[in-house]
Structure formats: structure tokens, C-alpha cells
CSV table of N, CA and C in Angstrom, one decimal:
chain,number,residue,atom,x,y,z
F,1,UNK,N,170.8,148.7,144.1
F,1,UNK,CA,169.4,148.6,143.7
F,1,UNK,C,169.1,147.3,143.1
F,2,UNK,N,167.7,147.2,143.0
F,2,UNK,CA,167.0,145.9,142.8
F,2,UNK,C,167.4,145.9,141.2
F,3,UNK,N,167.8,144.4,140.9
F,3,UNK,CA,168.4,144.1,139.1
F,3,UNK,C,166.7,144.0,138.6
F,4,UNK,N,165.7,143.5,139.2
F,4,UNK,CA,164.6,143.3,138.5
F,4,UNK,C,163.6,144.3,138.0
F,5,UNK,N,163.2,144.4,137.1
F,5,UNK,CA,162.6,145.7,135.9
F,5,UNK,C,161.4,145.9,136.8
F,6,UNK,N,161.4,146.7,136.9
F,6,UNK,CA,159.8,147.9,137.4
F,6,UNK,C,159.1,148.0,136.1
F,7,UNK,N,157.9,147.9,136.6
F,7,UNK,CA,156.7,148.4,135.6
F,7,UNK,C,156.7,149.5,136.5
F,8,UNK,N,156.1,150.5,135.8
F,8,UNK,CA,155.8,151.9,135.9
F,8,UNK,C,154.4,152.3,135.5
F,9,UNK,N,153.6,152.5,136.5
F,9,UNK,CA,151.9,152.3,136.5
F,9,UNK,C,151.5,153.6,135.6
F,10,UNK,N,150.9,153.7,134.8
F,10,UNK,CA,150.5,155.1,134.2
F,10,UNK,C,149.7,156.0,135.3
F,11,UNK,N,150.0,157.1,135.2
F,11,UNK,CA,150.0,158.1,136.0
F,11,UNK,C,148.0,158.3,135.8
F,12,UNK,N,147.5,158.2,137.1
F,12,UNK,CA,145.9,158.7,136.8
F,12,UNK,C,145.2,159.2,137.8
F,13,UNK,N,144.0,160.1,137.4
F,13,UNK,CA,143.2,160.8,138.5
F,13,UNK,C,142.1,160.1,139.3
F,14,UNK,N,142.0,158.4,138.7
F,14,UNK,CA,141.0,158.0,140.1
F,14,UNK,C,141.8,157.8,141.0
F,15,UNK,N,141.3,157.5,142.3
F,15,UNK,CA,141.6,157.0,143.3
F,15,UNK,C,140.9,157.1,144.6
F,16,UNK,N,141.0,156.9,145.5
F,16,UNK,CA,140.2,156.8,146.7
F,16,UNK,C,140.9,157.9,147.9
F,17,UNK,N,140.4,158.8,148.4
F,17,UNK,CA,140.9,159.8,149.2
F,17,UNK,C,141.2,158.7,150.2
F,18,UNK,N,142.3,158.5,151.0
F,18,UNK,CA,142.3,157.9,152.5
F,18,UNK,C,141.9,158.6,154.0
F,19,UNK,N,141.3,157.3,154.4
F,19,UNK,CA,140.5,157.8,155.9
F,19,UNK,C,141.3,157.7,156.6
F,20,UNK,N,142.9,157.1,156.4
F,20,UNK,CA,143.8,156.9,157.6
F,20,UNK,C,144.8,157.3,157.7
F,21,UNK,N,144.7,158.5,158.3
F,21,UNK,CA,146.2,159.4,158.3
F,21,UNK,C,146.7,159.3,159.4
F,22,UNK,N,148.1,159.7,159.6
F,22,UNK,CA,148.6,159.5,161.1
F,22,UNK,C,149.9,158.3,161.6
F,23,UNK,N,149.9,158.3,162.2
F,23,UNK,CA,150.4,157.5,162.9
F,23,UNK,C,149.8,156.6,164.1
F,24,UNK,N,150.2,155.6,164.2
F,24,UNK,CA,149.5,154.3,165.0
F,24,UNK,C,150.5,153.9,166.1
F,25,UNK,N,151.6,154.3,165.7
F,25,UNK,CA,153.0,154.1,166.6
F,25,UNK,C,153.6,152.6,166.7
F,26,UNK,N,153.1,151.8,165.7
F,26,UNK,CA,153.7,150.9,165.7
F,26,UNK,C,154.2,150.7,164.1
F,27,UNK,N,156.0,150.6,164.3
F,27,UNK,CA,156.5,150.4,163.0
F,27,UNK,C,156.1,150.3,161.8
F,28,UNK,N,155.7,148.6,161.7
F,28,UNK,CA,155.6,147.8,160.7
F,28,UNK,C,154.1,148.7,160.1
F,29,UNK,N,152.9,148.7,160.8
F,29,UNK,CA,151.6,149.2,160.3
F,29,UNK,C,151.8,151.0,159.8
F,30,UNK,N,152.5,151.8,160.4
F,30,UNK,CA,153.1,153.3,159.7
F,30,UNK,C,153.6,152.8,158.6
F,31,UNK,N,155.0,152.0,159.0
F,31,UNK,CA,155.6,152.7,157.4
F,31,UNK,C,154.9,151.6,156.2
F,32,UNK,N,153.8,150.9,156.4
F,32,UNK,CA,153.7,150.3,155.4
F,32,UNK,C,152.4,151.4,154.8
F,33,UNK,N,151.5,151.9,155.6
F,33,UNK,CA,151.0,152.9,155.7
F,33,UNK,C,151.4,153.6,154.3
F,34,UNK,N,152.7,154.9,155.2
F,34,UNK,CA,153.0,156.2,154.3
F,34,UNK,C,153.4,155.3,153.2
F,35,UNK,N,153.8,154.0,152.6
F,35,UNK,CA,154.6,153.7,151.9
F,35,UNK,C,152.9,153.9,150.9
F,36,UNK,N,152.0,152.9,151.5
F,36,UNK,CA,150.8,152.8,150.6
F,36,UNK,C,150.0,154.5,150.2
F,37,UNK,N,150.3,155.2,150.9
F,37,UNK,CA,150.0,156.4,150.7
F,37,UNK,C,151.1,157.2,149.7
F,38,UNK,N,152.2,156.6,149.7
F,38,UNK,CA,153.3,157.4,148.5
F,38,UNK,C,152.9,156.9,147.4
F,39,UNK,N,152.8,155.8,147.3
F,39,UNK,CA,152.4,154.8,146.4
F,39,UNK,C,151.7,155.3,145.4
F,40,UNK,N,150.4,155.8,146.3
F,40,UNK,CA,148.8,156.4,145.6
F,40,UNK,C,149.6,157.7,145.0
F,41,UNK,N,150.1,158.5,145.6
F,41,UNK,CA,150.8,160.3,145.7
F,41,UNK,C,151.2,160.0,144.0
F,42,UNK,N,152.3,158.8,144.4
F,42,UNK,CA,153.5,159.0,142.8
F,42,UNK,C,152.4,158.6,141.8
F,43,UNK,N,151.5,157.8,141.9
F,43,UNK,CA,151.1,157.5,140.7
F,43,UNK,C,149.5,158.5,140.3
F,44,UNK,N,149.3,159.5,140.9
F,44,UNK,CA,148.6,160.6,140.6
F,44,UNK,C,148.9,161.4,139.5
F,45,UNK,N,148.2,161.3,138.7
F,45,UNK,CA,147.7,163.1,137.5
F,45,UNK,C,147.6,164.2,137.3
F,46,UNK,N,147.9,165.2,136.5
F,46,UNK,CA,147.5,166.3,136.8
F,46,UNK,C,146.0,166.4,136.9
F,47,UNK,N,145.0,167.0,137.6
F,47,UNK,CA,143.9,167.1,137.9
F,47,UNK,C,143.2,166.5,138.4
F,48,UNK,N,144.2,165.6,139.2
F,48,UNK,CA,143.1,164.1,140.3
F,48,UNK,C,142.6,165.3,141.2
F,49,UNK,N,141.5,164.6,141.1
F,49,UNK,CA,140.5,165.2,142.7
F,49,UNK,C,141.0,165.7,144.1
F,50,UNK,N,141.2,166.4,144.9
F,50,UNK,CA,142.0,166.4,146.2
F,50,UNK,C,143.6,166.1,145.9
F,51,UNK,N,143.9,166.7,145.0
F,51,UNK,CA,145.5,166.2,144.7
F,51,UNK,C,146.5,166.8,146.2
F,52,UNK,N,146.0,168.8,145.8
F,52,UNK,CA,146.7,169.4,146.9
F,52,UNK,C,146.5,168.6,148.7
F,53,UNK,N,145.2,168.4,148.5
F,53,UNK,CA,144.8,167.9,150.2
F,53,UNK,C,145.6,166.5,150.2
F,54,UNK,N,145.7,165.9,149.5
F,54,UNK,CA,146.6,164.9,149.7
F,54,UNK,C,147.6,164.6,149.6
F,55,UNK,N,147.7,165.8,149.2
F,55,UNK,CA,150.0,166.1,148.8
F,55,UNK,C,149.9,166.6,150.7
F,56,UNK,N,149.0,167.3,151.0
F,56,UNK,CA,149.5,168.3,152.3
F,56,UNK,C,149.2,167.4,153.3
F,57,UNK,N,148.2,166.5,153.1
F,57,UNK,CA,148.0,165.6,154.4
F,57,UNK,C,149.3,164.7,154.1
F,58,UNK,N,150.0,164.1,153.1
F,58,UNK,CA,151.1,162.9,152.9
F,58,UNK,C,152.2,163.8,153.8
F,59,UNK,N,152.7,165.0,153.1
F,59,UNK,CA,154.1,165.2,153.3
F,59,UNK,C,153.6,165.8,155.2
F,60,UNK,N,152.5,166.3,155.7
F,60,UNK,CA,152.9,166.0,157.3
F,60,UNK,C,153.0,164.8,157.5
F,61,UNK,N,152.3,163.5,157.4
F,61,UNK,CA,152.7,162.1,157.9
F,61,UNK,C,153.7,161.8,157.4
F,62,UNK,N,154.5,162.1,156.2
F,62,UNK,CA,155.7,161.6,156.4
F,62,UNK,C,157.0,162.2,157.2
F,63,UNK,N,156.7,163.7,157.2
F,63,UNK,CA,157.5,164.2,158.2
F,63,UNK,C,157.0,163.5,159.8
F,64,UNK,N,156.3,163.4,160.2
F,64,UNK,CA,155.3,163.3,161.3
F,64,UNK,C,156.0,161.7,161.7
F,65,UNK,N,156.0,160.5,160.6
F,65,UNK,CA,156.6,159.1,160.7
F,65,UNK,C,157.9,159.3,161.0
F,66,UNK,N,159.1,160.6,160.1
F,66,UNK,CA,160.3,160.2,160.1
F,66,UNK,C,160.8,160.9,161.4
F,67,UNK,N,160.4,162.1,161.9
F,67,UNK,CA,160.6,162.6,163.4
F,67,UNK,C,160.4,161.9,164.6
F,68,UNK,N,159.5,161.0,164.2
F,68,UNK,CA,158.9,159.9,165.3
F,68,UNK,C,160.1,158.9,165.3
F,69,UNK,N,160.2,158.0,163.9
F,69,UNK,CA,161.1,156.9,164.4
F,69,UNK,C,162.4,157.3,164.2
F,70,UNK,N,162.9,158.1,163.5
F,70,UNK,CA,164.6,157.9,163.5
F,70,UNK,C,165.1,158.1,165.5
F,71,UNK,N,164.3,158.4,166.2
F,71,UNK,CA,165.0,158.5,167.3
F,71,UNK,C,165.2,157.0,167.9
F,72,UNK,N,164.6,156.2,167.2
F,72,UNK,CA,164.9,154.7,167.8
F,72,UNK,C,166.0,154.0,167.3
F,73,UNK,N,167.1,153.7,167.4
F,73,UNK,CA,168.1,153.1,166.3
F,73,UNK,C,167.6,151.8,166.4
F,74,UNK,N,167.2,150.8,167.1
F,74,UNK,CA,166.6,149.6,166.6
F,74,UNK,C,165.5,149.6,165.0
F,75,UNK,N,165.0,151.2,165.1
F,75,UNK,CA,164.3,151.3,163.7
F,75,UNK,C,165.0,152.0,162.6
F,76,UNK,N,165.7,152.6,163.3
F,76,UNK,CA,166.1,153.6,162.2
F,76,UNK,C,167.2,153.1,161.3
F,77,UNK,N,168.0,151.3,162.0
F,77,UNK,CA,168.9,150.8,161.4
F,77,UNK,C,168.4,149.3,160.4
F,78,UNK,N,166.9,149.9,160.4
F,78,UNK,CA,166.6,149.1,159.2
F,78,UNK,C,166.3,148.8,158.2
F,79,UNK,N,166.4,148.0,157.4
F,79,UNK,CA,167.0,148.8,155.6
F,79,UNK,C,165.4,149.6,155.2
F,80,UNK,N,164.6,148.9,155.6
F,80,UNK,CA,163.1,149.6,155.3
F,80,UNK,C,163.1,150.9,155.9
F,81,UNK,N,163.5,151.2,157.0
F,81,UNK,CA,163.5,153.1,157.5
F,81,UNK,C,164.3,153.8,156.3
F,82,UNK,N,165.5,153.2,156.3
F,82,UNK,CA,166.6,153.8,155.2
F,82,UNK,C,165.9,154.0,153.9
F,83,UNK,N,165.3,153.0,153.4
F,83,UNK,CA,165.0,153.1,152.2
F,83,UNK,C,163.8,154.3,152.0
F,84,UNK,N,162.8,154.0,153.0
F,84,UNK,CA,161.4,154.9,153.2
F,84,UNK,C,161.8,156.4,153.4
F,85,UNK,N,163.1,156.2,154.2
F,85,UNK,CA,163.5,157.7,154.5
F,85,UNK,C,163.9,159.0,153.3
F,86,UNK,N,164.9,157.5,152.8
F,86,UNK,CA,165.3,158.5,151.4
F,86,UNK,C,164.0,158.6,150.1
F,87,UNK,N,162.9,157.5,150.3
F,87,UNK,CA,161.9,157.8,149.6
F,87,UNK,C,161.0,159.3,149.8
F,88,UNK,N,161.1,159.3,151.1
F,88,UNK,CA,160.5,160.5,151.6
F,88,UNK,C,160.7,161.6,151.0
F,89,UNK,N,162.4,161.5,151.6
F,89,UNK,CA,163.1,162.9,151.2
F,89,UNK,C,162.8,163.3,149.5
F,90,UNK,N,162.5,162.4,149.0
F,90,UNK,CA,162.7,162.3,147.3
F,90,UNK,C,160.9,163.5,146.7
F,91,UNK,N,159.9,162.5,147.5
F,91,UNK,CA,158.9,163.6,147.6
F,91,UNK,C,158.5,164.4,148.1
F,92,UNK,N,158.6,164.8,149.2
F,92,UNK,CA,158.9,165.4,149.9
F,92,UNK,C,159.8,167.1,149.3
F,93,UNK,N,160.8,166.5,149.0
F,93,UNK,CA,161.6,167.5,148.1
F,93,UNK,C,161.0,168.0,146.5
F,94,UNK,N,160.3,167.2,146.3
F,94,UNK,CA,159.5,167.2,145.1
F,94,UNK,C,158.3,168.3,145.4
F,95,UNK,N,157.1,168.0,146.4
F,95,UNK,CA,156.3,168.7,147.2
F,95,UNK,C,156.7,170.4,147.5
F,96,UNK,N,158.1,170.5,148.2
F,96,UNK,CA,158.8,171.6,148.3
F,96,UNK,C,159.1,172.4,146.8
F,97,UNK,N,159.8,172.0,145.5
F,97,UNK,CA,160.0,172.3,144.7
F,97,UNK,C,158.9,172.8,144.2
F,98,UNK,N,158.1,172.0,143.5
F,98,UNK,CA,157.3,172.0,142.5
F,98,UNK,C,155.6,172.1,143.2
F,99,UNK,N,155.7,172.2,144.2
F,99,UNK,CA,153.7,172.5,145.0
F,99,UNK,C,153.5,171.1,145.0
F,100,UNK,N,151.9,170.8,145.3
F,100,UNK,CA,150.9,169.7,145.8
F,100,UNK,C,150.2,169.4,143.8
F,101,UNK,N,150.2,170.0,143.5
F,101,UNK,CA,149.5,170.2,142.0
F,101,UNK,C,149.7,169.2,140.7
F,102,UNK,N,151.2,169.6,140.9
F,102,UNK,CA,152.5,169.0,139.7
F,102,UNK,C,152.8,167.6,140.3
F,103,UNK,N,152.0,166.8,139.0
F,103,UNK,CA,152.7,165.4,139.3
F,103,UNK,C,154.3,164.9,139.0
F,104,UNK,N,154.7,164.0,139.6
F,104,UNK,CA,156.4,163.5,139.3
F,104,UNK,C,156.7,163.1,138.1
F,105,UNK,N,157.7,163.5,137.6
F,105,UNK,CA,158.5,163.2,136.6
F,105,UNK,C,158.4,161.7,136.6
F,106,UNK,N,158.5,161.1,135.3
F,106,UNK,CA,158.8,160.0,134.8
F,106,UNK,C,160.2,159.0,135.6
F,107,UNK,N,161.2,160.2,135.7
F,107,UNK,CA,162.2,159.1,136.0
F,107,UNK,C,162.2,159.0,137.5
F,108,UNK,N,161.4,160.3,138.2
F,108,UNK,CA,161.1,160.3,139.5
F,108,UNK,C,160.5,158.9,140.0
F,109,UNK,N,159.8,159.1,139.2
F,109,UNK,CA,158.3,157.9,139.3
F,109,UNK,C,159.3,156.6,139.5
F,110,UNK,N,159.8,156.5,138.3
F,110,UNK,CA,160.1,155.2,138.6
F,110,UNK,C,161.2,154.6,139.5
F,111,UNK,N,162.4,155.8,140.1
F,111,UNK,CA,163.0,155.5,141.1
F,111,UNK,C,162.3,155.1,142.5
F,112,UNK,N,161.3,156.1,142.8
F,112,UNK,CA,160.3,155.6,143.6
F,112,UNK,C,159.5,154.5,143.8
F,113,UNK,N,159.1,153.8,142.1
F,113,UNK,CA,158.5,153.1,142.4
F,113,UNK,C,159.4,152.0,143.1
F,114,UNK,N,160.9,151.9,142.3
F,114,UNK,CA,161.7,150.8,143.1
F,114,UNK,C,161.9,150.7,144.1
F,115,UNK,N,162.1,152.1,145.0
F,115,UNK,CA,162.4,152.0,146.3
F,115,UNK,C,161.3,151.5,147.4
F,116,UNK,N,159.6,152.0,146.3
F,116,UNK,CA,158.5,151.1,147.2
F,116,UNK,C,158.7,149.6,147.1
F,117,UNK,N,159.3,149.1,146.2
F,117,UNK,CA,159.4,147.4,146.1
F,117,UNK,C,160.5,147.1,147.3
F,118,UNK,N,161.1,148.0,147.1
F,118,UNK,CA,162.2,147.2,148.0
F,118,UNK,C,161.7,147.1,149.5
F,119,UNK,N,161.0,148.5,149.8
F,119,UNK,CA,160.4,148.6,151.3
F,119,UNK,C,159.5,147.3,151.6
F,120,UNK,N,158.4,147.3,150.3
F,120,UNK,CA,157.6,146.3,151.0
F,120,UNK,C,158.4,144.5,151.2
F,121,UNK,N,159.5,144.8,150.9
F,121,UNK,CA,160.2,143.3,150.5
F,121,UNK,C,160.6,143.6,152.2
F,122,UNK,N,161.5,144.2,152.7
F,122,UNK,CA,162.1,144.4,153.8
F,122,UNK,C,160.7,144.6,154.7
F,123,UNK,N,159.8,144.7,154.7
F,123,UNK,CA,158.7,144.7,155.5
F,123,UNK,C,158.0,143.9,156.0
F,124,UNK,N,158.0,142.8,154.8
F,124,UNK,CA,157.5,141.7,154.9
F,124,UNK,C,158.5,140.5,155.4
F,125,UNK,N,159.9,140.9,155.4
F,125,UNK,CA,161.0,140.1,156.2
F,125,UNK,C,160.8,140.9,157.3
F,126,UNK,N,160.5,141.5,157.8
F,126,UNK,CA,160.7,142.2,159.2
F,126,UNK,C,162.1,142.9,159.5
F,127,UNK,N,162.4,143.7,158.6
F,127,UNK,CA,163.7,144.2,158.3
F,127,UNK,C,163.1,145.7,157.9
């Protein structure tokens, strides 16, 4: 894991519903995508607006991203899939557990938030 300290955004109910769900089928523009979409998810409130619609729209695109690319090993062997994958699995399992309603734990939060730094780092190297 990254040595460098995370800030950890206080958890809140503005935010902007997104117009862009889906997949586009090209790598780099998805997973930076679901990453910007988890992003918004972890740092949500109890009682943000469209919380559930956008726990239910996130966790199909990220199932929807990780069914798509792990069948490519040129993607799937790179540290950004790896990392995005196990980010997934993290909310995703969280979504399963706990509903669309219940925001993440504190320590949730903040392992997430690291693993979003590290994706966009590997993203932006093309890795």
C-alpha cells in the first residue's frame, strides 16, 4: 500500500446524480469512469438524494465493467484492473451486506479512498 496519508473527505448528501452510466468499451475511459462513480458512492451520507438509484445503477456498472474486462489478460494484468477489481469487490460486498441506503464505515472509506489514489496513479501511467 501507498506510505502517503489519505485525507478522508467527510461523508455528504450533495452531489450531482450522473448522466453517464455504462460502458464505452474502451479501458482507460470505463475504469476511470466507475472509479469517478465509486468515488461519489464512498463519500455519500445517510439521506443523499437518489442514494439507492445510485448504489443500484453503480454496483450493475461495476459488475457490467469487471465481466467485460477480466476476459482480456492484456487488461486484466494491470495493476489498475487489480486494484479497481478488489475496490469493487469491497463495495460491492458492502451493497450486498448492508443495502443501497447505509453509507461505509469509516475504515471502509478510507481503504477505498487509497485504493482510488492508487488507480488514478496507474491510469494516468497507462498501467
Amino acid at each position: 500500500m501507498a506510505s502517503a496519508e489519505i485525507t478522508v473527505p467527510e461523508q455528504s448528501t450533495a452531489y450531482e446524480f450522473p448522466t453517464d452510466w455504462g460502458l464505452t468499451y474502451n479501458y482507460e475511459n470505463d475504469a476511470a469512469r466507475v472509479r469517478n462513480h465509486m468515488v461519489t458512492a464512498t463519500g455519500l451520507a445517510k439521506g443523499a438524494d437518489r442514494m439507492e438509484d445510485f448504489g443500484k445503477n453503480l454496483k450493475k456498472e461495476m459488475i457490467d465493467f469487471v465481466s467485460y474486462y477480466r476476459r482480456f489478460p492484456q487488461v486484466a494484468g494491470k495493476p489498475s484492473f487489480s486494484t479497481l477489481y478488489t475496490s469493487i469487490n469491497v463495495l460491492a460486498g458492502h451493497y450486498t451486506s448492508y443495502g443501497y441506503k447505509y453509507p461505509l464505515p469509516e475504515k471502509r472509506r478510507k481503504r477505498l479512498y487509497q485504493e482510488y489514489a492508487e488507480i488514478e496513479k496507474s491510469l494516468k501511467r497507462s498501467r
